[in-house]
PDB file of C-alpha atoms and ligand atoms in Angstrom:
ATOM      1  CA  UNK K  57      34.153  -3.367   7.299  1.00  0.00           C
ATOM      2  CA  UNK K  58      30.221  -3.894   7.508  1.00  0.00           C
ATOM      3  CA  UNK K  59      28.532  -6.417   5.708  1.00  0.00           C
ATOM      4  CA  UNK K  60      27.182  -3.797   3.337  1.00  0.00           C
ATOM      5  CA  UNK K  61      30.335  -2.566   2.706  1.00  0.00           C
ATOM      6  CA  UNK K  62      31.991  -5.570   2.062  1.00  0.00           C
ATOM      7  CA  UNK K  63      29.351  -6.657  -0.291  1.00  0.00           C
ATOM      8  CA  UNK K  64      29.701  -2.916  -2.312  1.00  0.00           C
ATOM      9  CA  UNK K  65      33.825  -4.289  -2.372  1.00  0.00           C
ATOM     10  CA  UNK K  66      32.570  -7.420  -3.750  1.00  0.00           C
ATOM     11  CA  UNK K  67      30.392  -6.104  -6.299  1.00  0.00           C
ATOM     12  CA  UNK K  68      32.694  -3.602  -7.423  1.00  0.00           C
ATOM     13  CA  UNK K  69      35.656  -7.043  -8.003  1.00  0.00           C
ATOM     14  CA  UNK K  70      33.133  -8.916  -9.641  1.00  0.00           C
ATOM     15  CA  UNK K  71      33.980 -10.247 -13.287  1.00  0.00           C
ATOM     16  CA  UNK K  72      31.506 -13.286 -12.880  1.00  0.00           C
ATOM     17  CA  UNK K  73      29.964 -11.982 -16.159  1.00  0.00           C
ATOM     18  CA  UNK K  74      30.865 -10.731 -19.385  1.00  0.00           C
ATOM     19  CA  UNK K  75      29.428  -7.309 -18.597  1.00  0.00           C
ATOM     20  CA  UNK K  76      32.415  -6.297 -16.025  1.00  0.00           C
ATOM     21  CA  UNK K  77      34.346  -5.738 -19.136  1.00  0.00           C
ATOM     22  CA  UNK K  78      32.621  -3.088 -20.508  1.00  0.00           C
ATOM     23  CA  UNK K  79      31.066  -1.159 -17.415  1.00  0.00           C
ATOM     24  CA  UNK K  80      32.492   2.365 -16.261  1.00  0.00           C
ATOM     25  CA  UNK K  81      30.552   1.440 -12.728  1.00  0.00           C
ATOM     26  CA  UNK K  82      28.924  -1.086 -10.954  1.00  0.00           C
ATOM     27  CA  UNK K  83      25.463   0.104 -10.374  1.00  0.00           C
ATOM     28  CA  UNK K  84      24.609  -1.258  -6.668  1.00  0.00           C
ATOM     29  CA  UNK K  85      21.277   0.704  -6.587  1.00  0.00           C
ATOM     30  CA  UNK K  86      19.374   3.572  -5.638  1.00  0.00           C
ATOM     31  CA  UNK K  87      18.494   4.557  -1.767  1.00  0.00           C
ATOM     32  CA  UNK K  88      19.513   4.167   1.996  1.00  0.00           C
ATOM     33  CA  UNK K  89      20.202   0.622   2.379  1.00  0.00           C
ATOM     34  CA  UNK K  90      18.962  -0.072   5.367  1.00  0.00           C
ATOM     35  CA  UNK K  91      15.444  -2.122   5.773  1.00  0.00           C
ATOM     36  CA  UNK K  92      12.392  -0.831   4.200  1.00  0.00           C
ATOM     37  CA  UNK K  93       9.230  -2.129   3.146  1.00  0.00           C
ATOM     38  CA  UNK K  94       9.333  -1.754  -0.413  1.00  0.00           C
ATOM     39  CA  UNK K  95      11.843  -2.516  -3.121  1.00  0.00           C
ATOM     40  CA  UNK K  96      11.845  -1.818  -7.068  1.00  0.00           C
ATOM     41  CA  UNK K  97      13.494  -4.000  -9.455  1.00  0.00           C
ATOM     42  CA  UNK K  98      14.784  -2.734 -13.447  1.00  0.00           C
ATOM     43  CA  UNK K  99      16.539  -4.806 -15.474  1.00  0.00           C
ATOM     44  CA  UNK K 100      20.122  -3.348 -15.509  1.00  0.00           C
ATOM     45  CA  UNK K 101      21.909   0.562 -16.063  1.00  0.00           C
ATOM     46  CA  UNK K 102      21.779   2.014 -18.996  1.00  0.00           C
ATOM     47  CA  UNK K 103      24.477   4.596 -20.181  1.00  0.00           C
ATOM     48  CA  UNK K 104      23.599   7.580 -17.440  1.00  0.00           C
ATOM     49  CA  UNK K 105      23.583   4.990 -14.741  1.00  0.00           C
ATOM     50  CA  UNK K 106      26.838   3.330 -16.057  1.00  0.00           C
ATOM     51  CA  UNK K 107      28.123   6.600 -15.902  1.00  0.00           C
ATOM     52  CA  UNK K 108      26.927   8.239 -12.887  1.00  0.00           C
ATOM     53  CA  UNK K 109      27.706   4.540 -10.885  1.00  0.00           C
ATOM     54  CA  UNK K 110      23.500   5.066  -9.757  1.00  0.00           C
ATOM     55  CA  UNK K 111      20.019   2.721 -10.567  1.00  0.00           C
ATOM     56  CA  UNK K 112      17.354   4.724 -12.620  1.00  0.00           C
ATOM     57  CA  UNK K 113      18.915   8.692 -12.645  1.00  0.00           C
ATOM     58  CA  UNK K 114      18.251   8.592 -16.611  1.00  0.00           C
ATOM     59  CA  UNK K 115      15.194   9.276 -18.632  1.00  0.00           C
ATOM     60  CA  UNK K 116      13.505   6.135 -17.517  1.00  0.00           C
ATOM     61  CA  UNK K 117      14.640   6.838 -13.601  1.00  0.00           C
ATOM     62  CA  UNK K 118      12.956  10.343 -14.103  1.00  0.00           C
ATOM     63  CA  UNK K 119       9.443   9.153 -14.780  1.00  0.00           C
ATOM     64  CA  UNK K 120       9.881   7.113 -12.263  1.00  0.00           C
ATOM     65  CA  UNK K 121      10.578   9.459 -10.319  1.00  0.00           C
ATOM     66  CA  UNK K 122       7.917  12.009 -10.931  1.00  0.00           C
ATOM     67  CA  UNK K 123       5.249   9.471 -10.071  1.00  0.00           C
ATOM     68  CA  UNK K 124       6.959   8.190  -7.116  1.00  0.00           C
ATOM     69  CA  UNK K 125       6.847  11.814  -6.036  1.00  0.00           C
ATOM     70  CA  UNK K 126       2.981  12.550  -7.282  1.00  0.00           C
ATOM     71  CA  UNK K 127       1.528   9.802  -5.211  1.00  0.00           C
ATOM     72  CA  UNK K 128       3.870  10.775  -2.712  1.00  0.00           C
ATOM     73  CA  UNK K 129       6.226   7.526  -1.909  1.00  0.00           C
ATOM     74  CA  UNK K 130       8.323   8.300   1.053  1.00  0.00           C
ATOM     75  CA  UNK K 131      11.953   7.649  -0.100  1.00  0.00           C
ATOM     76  CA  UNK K 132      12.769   6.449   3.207  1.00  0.00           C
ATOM     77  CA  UNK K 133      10.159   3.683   1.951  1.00  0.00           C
ATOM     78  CA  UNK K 134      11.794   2.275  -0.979  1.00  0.00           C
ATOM     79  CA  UNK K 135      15.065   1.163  -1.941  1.00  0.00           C
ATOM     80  CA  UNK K 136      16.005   0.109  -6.307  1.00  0.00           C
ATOM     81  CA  UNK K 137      17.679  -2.115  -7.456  1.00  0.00           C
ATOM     82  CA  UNK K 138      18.714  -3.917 -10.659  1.00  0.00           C
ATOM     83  CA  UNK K 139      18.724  -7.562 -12.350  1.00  0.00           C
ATOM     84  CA  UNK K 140      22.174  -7.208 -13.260  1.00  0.00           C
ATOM     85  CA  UNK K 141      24.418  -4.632 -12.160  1.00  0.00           C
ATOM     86  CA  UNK K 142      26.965  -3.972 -15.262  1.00  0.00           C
ATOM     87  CA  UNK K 143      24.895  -2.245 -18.082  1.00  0.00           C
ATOM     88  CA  UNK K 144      24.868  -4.359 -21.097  1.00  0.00           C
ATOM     89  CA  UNK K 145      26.147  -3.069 -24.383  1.00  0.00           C
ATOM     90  CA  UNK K 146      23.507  -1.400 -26.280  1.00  0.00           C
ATOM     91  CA  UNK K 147      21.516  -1.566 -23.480  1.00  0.00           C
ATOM     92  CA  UNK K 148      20.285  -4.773 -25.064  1.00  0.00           C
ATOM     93  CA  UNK K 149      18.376  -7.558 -22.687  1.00  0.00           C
ATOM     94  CA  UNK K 150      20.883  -9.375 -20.383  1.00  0.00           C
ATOM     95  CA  UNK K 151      21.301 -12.810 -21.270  1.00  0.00           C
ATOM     96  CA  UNK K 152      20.067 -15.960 -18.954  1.00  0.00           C
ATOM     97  CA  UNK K 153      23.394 -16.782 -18.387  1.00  0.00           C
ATOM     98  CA  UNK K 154      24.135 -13.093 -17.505  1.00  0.00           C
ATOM     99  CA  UNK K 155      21.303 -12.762 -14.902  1.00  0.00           C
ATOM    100  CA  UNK K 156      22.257 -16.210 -13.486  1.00  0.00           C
ATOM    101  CA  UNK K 157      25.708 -14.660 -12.512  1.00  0.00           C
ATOM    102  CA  UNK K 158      24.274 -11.349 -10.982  1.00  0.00           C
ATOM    103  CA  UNK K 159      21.153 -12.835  -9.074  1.00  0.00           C
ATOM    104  CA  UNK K 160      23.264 -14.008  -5.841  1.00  0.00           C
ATOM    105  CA  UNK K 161      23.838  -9.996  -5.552  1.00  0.00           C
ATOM    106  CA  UNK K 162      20.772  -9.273  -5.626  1.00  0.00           C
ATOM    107  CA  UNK K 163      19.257 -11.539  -3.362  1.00  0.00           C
ATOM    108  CA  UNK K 164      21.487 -10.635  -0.636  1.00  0.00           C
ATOM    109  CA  UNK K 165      20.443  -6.785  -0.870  1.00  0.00           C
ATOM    110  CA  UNK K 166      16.707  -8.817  -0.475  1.00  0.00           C
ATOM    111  CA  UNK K 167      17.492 -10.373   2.419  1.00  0.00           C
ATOM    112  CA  UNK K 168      19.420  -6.864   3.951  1.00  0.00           C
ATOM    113  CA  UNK K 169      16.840  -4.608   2.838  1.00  0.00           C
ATOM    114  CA  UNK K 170      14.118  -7.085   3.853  1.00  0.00           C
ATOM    115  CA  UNK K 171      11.359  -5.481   1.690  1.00  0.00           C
ATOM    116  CA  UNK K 172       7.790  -6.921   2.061  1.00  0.00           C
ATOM    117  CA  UNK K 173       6.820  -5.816  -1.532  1.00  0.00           C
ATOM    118  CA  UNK K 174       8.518  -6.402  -4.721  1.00  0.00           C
ATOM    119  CA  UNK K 175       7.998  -4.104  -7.790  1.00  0.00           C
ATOM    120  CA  UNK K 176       8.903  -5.638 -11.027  1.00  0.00           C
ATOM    121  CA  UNK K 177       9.990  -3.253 -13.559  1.00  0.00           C
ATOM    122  CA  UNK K 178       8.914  -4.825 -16.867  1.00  0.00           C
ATOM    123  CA  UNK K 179       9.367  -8.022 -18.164  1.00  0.00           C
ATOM    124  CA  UNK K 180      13.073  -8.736 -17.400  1.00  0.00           C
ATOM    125  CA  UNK K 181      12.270  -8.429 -13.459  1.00  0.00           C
ATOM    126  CA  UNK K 182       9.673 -10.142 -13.624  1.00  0.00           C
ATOM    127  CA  UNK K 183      10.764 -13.306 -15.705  1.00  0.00           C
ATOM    128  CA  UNK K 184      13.931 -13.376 -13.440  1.00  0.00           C
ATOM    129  CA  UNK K 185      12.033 -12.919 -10.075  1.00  0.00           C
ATOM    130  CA  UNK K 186       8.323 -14.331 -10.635  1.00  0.00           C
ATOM    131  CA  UNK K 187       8.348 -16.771 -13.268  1.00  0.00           C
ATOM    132  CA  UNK K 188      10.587 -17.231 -16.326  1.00  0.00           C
ATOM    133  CA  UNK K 189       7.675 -17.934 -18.890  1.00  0.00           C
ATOM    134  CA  UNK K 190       5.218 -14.955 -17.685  1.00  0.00           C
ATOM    135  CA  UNK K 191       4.177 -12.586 -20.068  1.00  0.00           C
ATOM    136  CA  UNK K 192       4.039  -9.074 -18.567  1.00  0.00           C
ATOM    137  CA  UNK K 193       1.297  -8.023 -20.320  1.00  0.00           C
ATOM    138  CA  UNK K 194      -0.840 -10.619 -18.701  1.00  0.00           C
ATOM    139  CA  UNK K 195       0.430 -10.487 -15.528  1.00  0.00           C
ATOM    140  CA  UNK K 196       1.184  -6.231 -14.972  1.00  0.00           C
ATOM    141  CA  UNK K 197      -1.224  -4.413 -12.290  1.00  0.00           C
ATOM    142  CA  UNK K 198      -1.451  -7.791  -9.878  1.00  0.00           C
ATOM    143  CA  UNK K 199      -0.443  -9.125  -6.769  1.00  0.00           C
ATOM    144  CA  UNK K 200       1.933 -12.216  -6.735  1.00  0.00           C
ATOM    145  CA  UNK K 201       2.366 -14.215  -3.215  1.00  0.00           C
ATOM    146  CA  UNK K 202       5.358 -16.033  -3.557  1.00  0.00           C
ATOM    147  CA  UNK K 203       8.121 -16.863  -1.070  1.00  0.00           C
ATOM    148  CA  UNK K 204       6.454 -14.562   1.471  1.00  0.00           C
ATOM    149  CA  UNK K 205       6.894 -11.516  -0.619  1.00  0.00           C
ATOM    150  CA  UNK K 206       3.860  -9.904  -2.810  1.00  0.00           C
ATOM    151  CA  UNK K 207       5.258  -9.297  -5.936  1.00  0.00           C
ATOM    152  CA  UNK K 208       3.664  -6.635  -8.412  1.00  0.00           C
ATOM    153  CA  UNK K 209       5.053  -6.707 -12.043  1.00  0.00           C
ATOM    154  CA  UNK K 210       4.696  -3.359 -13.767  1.00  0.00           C
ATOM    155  CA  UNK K 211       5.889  -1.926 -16.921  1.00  0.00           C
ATOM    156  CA  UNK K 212       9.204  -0.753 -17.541  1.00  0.00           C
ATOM    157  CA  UNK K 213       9.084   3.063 -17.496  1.00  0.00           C
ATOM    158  CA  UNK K 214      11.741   2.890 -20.550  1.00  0.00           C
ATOM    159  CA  UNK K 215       8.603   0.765 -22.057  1.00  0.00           C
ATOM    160  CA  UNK K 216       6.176   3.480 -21.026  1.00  0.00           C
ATOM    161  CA  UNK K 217       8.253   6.537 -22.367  1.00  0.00           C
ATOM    162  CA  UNK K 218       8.599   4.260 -25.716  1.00  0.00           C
ATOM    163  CA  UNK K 219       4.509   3.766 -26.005  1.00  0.00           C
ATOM    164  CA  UNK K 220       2.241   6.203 -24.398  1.00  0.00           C
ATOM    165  CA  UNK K 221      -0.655   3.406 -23.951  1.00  0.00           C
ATOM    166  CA  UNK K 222       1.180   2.085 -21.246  1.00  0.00           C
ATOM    167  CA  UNK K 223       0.656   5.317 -19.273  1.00  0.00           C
ATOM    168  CA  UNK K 224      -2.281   5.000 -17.475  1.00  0.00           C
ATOM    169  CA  UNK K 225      -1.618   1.009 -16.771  1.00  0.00           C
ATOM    170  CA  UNK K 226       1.740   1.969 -15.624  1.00  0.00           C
ATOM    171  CA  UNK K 227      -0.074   4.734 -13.448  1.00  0.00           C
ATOM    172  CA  UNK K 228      -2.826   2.642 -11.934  1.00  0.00           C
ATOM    173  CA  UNK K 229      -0.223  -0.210 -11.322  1.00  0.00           C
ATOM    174  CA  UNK K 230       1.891   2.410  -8.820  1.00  0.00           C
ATOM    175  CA  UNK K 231      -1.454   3.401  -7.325  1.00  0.00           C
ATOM    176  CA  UNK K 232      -2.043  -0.145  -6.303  1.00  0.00           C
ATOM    177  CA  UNK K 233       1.799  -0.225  -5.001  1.00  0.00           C
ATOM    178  CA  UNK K 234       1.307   2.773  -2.753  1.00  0.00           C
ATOM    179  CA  UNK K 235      -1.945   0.933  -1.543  1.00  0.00           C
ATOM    180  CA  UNK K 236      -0.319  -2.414  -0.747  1.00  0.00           C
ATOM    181  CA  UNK K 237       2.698   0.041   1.072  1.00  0.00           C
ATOM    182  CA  UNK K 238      -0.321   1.070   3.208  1.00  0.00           C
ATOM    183  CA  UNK K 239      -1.651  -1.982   4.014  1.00  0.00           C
ATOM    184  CA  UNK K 240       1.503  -3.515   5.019  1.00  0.00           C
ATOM    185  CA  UNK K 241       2.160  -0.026   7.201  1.00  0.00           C
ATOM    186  CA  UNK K 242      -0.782  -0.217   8.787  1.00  0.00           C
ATOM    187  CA  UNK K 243      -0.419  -4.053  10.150  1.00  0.00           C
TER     188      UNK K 243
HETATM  189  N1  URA O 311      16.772   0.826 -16.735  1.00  0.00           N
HETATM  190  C1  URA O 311      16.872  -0.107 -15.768  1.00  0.00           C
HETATM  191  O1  URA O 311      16.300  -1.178 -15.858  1.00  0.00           O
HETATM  192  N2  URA O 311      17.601   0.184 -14.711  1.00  0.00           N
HETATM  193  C2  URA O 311      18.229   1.336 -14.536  1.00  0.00           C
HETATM  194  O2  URA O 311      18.874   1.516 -13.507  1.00  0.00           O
HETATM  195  C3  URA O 311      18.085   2.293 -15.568  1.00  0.00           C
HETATM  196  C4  URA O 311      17.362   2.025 -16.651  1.00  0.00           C
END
């Protein structure tokens, strides 16, 4: 067994959480993992992804999808991912204690993916991953430096199908993404 694979065996045995009682799957993510430059972050499955054992393949995952497709992100680019992996009940926000217990996963598929760009997917990400007192409002459509990653927090897309302001922030924030992806290319 591969290091990947024994870290999907892992996942799949983990009850370090509350959450492993009620989950159908364990949602590892989305996309070849294998390195690649770029990595998005949501905050956990909802009921399609619980279901269908996959990050971001419901309503939320579709948006995404379509403008990850308009400006023309190679897959092969990105890889997603989740704060926790066990979709809470109600979909409700996990708890600290919650995302305590499912950060060690994640920052091993960091450190195997080795993505030089971070995209925060609303505030959940981006209080876990940049700074636990940000608002995302404040902070949504810039460039973070920290721990040699740039980190750009964005809107959730849930957040974005919810309130149709958000659209063109959320927009212009994944226009700057596919820029810094070019930069970082290019070097
Ligand atoms: N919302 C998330 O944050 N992650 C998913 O995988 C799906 C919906």
């Amino acid at each position: 067994m591969n290091e990947w694979e024994d870290f999907i065996n892992r996942c799949n045995n983990c009850e370090k959480c509350g959450l492993s009682v009620y989950r159908k799957n364990v949602v590892i993510g989305r996309g070849t993992p294998k390195p690649c430059p770029l990595m998005f972050i949501g905050e956990g499955p909802g009921e399609q992804e619980d279901i269908q054992g996959e990050a971001f393949v419901g309503r939320a995952g579709k948006l995404l999808d379509l403008l990850l497709t308009a400006l023309e992100f190679d897959p092969s680019d990105y890889y997603i991912a989740n704060i926790v992996k066990c979709r809470p009940p109600e979909n409700r926000i996990p708890t600290q204690d919650e995302v305590s217990a499912c950060l060690p996963w994640l920052r091993f598929q960091v450190k195997y993916i080795k993505p030089s760009i971070l995209v925060c997917l609303g505030a959940t990400a981006a209080k876990a991953i940049i700074d636990r007192d940000l608002k995302i409002t404040q902070v949504r459509g810039t460039c973070i430096e920290k721990g040699g990653y740039v980190m750009i927090p964005t809107y959730h897309p849930a957040a974005v199908l919810r309130d149709n302001s958000k659209r063109l922030d959320f927009f212009r924030d994944m226009k700057l993404v596919k820029e810094k992806l070019s930069e970082i290319k290019q070097r």
